[in-house]
mmCIF file with all atom_site columns, C-alpha atoms in Angstrom:
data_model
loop_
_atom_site.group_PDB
_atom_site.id
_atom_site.type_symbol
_atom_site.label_atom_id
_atom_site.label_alt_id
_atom_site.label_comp_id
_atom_site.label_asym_id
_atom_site.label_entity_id
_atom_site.label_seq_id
_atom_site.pdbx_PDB_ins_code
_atom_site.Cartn_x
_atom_site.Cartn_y
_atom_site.Cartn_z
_atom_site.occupancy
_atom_site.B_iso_or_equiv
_atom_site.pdbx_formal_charge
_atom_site.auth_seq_id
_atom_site.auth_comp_id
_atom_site.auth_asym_id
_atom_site.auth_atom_id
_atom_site.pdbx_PDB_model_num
ATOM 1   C CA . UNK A 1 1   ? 14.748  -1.852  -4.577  1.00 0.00 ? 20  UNK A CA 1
ATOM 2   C CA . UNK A 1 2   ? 16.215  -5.462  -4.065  1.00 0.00 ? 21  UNK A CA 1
ATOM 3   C CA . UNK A 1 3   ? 14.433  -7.126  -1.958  1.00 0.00 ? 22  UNK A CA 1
ATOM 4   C CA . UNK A 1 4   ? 14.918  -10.808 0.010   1.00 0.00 ? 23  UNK A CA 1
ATOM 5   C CA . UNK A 1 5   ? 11.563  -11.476 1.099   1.00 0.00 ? 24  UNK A CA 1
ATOM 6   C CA . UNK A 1 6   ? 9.269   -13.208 -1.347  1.00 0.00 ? 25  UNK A CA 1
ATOM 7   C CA . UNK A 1 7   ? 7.553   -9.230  -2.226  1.00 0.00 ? 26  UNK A CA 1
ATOM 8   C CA . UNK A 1 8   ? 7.360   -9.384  -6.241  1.00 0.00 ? 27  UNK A CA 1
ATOM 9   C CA . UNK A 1 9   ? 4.191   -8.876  -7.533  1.00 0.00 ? 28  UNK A CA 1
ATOM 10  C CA . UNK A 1 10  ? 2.565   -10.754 -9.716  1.00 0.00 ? 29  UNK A CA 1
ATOM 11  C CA . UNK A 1 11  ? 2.002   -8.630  -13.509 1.00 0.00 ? 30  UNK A CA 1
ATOM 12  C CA . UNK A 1 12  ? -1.599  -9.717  -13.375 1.00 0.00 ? 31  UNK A CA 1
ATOM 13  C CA . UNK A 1 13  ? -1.786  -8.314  -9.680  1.00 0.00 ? 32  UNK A CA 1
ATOM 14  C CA . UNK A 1 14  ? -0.232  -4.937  -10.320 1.00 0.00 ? 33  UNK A CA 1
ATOM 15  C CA . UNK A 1 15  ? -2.911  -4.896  -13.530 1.00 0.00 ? 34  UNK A CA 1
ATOM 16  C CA . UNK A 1 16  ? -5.331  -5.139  -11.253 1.00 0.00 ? 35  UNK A CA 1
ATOM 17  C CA . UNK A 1 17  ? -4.116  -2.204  -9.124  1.00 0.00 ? 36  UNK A CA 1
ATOM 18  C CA . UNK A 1 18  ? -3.025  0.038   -11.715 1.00 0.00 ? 37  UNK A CA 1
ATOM 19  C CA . UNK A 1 19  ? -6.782  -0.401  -13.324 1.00 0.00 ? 38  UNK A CA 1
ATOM 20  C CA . UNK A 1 20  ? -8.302  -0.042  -9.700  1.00 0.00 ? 39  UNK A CA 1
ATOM 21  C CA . UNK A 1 21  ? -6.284  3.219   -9.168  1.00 0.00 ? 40  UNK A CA 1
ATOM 22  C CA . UNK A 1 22  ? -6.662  4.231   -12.993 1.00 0.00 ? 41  UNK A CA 1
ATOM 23  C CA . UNK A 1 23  ? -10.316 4.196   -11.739 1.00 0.00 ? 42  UNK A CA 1
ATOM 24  C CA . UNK A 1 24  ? -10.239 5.873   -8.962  1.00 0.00 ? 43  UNK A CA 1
ATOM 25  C CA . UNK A 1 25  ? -12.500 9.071   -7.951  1.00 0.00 ? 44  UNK A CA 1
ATOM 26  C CA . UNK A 1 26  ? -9.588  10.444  -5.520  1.00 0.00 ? 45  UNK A CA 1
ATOM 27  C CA . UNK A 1 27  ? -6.688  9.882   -7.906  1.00 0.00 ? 46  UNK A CA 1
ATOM 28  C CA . UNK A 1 28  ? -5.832  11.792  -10.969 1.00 0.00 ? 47  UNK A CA 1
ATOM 29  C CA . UNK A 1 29  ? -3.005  9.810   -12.247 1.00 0.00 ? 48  UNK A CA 1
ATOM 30  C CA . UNK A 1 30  ? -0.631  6.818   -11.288 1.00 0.00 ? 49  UNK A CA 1
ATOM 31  C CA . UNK A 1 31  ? 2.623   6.620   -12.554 1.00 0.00 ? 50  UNK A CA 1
ATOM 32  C CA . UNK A 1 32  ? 4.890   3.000   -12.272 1.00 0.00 ? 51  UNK A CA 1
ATOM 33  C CA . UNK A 1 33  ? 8.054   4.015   -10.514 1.00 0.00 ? 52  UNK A CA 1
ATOM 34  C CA . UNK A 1 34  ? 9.761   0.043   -11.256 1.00 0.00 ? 53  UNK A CA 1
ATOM 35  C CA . UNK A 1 35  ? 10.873  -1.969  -8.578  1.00 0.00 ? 54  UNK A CA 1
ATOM 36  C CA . UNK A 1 36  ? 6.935   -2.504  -7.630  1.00 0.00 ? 55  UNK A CA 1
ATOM 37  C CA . UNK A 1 37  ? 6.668   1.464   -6.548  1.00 0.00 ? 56  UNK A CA 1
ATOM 38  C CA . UNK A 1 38  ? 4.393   3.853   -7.647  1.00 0.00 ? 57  UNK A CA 1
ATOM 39  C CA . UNK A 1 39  ? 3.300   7.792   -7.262  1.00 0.00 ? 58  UNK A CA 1
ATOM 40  C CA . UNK A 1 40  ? -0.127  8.486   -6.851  1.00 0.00 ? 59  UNK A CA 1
ATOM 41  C CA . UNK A 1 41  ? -1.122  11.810  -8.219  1.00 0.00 ? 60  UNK A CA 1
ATOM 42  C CA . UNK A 1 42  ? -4.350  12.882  -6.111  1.00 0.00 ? 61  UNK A CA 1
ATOM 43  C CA . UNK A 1 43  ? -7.374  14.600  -6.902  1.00 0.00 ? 62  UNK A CA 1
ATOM 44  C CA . UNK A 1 44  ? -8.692  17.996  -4.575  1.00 0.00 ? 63  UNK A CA 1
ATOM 45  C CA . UNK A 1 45  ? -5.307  19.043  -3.859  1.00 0.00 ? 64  UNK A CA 1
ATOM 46  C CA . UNK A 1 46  ? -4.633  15.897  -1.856  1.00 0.00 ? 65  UNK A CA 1
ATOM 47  C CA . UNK A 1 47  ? -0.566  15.506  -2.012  1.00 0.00 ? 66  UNK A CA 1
ATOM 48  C CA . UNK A 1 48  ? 1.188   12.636  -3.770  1.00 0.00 ? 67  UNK A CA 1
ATOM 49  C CA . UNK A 1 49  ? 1.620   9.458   -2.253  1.00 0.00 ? 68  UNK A CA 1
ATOM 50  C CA . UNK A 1 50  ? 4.708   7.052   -2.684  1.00 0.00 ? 69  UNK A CA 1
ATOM 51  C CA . UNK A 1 51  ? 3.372   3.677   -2.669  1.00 0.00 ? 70  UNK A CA 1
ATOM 52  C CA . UNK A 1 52  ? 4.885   -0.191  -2.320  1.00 0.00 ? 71  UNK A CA 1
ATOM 53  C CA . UNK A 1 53  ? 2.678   -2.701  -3.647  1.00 0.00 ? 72  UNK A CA 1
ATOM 54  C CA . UNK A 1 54  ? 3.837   -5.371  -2.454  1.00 0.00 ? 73  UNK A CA 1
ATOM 55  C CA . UNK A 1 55  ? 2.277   -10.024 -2.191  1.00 0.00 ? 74  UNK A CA 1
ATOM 56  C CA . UNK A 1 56  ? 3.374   -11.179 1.244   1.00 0.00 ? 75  UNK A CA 1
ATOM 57  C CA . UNK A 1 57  ? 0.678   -13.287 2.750   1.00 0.00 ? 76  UNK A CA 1
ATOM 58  C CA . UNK A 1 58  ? 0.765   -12.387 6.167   1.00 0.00 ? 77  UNK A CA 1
ATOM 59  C CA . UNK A 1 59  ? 3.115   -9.411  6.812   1.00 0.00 ? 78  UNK A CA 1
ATOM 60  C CA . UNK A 1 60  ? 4.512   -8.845  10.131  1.00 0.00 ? 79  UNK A CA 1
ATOM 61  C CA . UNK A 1 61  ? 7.431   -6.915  11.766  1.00 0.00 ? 80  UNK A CA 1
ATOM 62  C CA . UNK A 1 62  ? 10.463  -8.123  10.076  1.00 0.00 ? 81  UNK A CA 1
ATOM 63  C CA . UNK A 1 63  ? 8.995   -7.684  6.336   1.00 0.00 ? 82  UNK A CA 1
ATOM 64  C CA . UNK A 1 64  ? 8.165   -3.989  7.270   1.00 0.00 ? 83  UNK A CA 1
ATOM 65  C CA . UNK A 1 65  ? 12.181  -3.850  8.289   1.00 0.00 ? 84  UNK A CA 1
ATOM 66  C CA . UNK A 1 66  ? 13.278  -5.462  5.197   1.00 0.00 ? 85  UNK A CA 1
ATOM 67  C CA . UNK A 1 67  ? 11.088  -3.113  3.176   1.00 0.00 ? 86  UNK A CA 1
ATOM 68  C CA . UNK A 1 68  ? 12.393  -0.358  5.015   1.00 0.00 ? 87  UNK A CA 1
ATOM 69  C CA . UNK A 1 69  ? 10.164  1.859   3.693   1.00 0.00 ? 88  UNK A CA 1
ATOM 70  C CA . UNK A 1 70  ? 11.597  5.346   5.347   1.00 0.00 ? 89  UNK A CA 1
ATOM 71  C CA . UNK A 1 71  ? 14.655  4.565   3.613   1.00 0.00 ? 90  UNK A CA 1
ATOM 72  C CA . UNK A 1 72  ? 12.989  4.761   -0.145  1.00 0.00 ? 91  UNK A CA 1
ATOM 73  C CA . UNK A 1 73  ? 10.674  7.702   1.399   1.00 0.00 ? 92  UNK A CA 1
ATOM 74  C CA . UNK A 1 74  ? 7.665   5.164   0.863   1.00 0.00 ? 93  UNK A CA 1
ATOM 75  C CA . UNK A 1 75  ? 4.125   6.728   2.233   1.00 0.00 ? 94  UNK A CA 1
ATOM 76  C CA . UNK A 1 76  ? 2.696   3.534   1.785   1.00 0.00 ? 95  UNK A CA 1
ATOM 77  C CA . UNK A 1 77  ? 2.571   -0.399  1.733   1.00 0.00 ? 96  UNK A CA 1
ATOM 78  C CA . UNK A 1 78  ? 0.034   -2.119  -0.022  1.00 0.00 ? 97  UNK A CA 1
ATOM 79  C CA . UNK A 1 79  ? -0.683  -6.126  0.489   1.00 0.00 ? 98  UNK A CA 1
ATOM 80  C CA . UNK A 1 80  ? -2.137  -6.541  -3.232  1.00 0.00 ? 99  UNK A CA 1
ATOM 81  C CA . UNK A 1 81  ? -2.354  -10.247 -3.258  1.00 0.00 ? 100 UNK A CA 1
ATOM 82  C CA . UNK A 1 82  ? -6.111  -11.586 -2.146  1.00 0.00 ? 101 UNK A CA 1
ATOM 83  C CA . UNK A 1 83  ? -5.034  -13.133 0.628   1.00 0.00 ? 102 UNK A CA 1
ATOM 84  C CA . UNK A 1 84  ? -2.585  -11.236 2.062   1.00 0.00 ? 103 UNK A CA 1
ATOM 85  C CA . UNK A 1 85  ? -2.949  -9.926  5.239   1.00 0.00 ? 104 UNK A CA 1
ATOM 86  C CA . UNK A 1 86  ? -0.787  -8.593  8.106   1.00 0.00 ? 105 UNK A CA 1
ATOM 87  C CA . UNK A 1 87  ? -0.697  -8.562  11.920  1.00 0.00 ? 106 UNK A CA 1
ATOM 88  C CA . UNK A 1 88  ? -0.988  -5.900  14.305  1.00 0.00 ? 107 UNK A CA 1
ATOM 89  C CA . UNK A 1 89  ? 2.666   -5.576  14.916  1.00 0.00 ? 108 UNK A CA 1
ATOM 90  C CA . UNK A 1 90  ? 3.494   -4.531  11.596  1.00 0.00 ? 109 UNK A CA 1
ATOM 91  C CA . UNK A 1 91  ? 0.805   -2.035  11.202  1.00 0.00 ? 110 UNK A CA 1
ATOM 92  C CA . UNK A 1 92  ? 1.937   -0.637  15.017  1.00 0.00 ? 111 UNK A CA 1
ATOM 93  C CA . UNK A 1 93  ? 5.306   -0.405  13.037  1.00 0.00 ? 112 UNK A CA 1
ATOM 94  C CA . UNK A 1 94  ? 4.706   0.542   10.130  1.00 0.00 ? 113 UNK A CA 1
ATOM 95  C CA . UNK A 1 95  ? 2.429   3.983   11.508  1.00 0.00 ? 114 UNK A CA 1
ATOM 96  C CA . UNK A 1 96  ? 5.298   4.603   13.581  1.00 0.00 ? 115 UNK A CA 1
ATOM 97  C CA . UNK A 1 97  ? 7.534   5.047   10.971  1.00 0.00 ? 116 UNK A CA 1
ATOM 98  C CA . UNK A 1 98  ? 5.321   7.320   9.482   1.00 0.00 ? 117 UNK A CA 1
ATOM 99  C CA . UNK A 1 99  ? 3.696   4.930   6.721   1.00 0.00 ? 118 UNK A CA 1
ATOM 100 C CA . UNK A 1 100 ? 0.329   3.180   6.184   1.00 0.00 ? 119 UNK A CA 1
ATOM 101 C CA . UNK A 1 101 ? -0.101  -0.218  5.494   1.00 0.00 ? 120 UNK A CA 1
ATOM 102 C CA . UNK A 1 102 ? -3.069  -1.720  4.092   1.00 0.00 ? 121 UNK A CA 1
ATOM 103 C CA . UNK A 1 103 ? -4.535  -4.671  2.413   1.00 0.00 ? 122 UNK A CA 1
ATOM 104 C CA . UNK A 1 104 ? -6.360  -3.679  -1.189  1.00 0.00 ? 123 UNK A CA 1
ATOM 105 C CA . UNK A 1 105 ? -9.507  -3.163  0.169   1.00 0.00 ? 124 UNK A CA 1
ATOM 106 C CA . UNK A 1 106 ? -8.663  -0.843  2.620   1.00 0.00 ? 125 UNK A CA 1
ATOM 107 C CA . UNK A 1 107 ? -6.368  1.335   0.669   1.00 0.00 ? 126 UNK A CA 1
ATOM 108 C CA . UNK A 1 108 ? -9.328  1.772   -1.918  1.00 0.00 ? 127 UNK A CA 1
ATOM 109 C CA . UNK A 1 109 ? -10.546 3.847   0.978   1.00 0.00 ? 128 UNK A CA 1
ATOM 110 C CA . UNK A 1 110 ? -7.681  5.438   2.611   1.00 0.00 ? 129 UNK A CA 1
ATOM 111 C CA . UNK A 1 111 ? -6.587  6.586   -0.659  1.00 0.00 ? 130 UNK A CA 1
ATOM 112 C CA . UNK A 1 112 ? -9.059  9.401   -0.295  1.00 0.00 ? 131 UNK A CA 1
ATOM 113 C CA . UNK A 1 113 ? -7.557  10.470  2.874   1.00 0.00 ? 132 UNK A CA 1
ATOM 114 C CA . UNK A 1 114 ? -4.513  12.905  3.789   1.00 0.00 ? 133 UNK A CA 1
ATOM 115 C CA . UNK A 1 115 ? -1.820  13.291  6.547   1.00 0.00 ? 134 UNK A CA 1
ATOM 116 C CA . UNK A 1 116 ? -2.787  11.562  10.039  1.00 0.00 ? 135 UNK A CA 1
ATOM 117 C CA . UNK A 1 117 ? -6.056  10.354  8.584   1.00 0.00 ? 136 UNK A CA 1
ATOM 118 C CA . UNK A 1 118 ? -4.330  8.082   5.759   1.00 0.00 ? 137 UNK A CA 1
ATOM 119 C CA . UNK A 1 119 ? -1.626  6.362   8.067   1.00 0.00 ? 138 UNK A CA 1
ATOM 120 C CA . UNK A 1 120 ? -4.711  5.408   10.542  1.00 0.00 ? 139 UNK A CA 1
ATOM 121 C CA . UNK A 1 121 ? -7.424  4.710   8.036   1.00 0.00 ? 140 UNK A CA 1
ATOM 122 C CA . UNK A 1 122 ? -9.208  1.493   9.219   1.00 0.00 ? 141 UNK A CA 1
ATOM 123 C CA . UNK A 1 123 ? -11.889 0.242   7.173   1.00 0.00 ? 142 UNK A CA 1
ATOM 124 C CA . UNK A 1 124 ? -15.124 0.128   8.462   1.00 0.00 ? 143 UNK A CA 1
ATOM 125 C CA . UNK A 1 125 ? -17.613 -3.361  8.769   1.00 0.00 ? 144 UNK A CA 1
ATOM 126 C CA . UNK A 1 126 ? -19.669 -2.303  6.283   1.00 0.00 ? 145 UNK A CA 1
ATOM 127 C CA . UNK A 1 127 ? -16.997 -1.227  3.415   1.00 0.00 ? 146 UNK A CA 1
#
């Protein structure tokens, strides 16, 4: 997936999240799609997630467009960058199109969740 926004990832960032998901109680394997995509394999008979890892540092509502994540069937947008963040907007967009987006942190814990549960997940204070 081409895309015009400033998205590519860092090697030393998707290191990072390929170690952190390697790591993982709730995931039994990742496998690197290209193009900064990946399929989580899930532990428990959790289903396997289609994920976008993605460095924008503040995402809102037109990055989630230009992603277009229904269009490459993406469950998931990850903000892997340590700063990244995104507004309220684009997660209101994003779960209406069916797909979570997190930063790192909080996909680390809705990874072990499934359907509804994963495209809500909000982490709590104390996580």
């Amino acid at each position: 997936m081409k895309k015009n926004i400033n998205t590519r990832v860092l090697p030393s960032s998707k290191n990072y999240f390929e170690k952190g998901m390697n790591g993982h109680s709730a995931v039994k394997s990742i496998t690197d799609l290209g193009n900064d995509m990946y399929l989580l394999t899930r532990t428990e008979g959790r289903p396997d997630i289609k994920i976008l890892v993605a460095d924008i540092y503040i995402a809102g509502e037109a990055e989630i467009l230009e992603i277009n994540p229904i269009l490459h069937g993406i469950d998931c947008i990850v903000l892997i960058g340590f700063y990244n963040r995104y507004s309220t907007a684009a997660k209101k967009l994003a779960k209406s199109m069916n797909v979570g987006l997190y930063d790192k942190r909080e996909f680390f814990g809705a990874v072990k969740c499934t359907g509804k549960a994963l495209i809500n997940y909000k982490q709590k204070k104390d996580d």
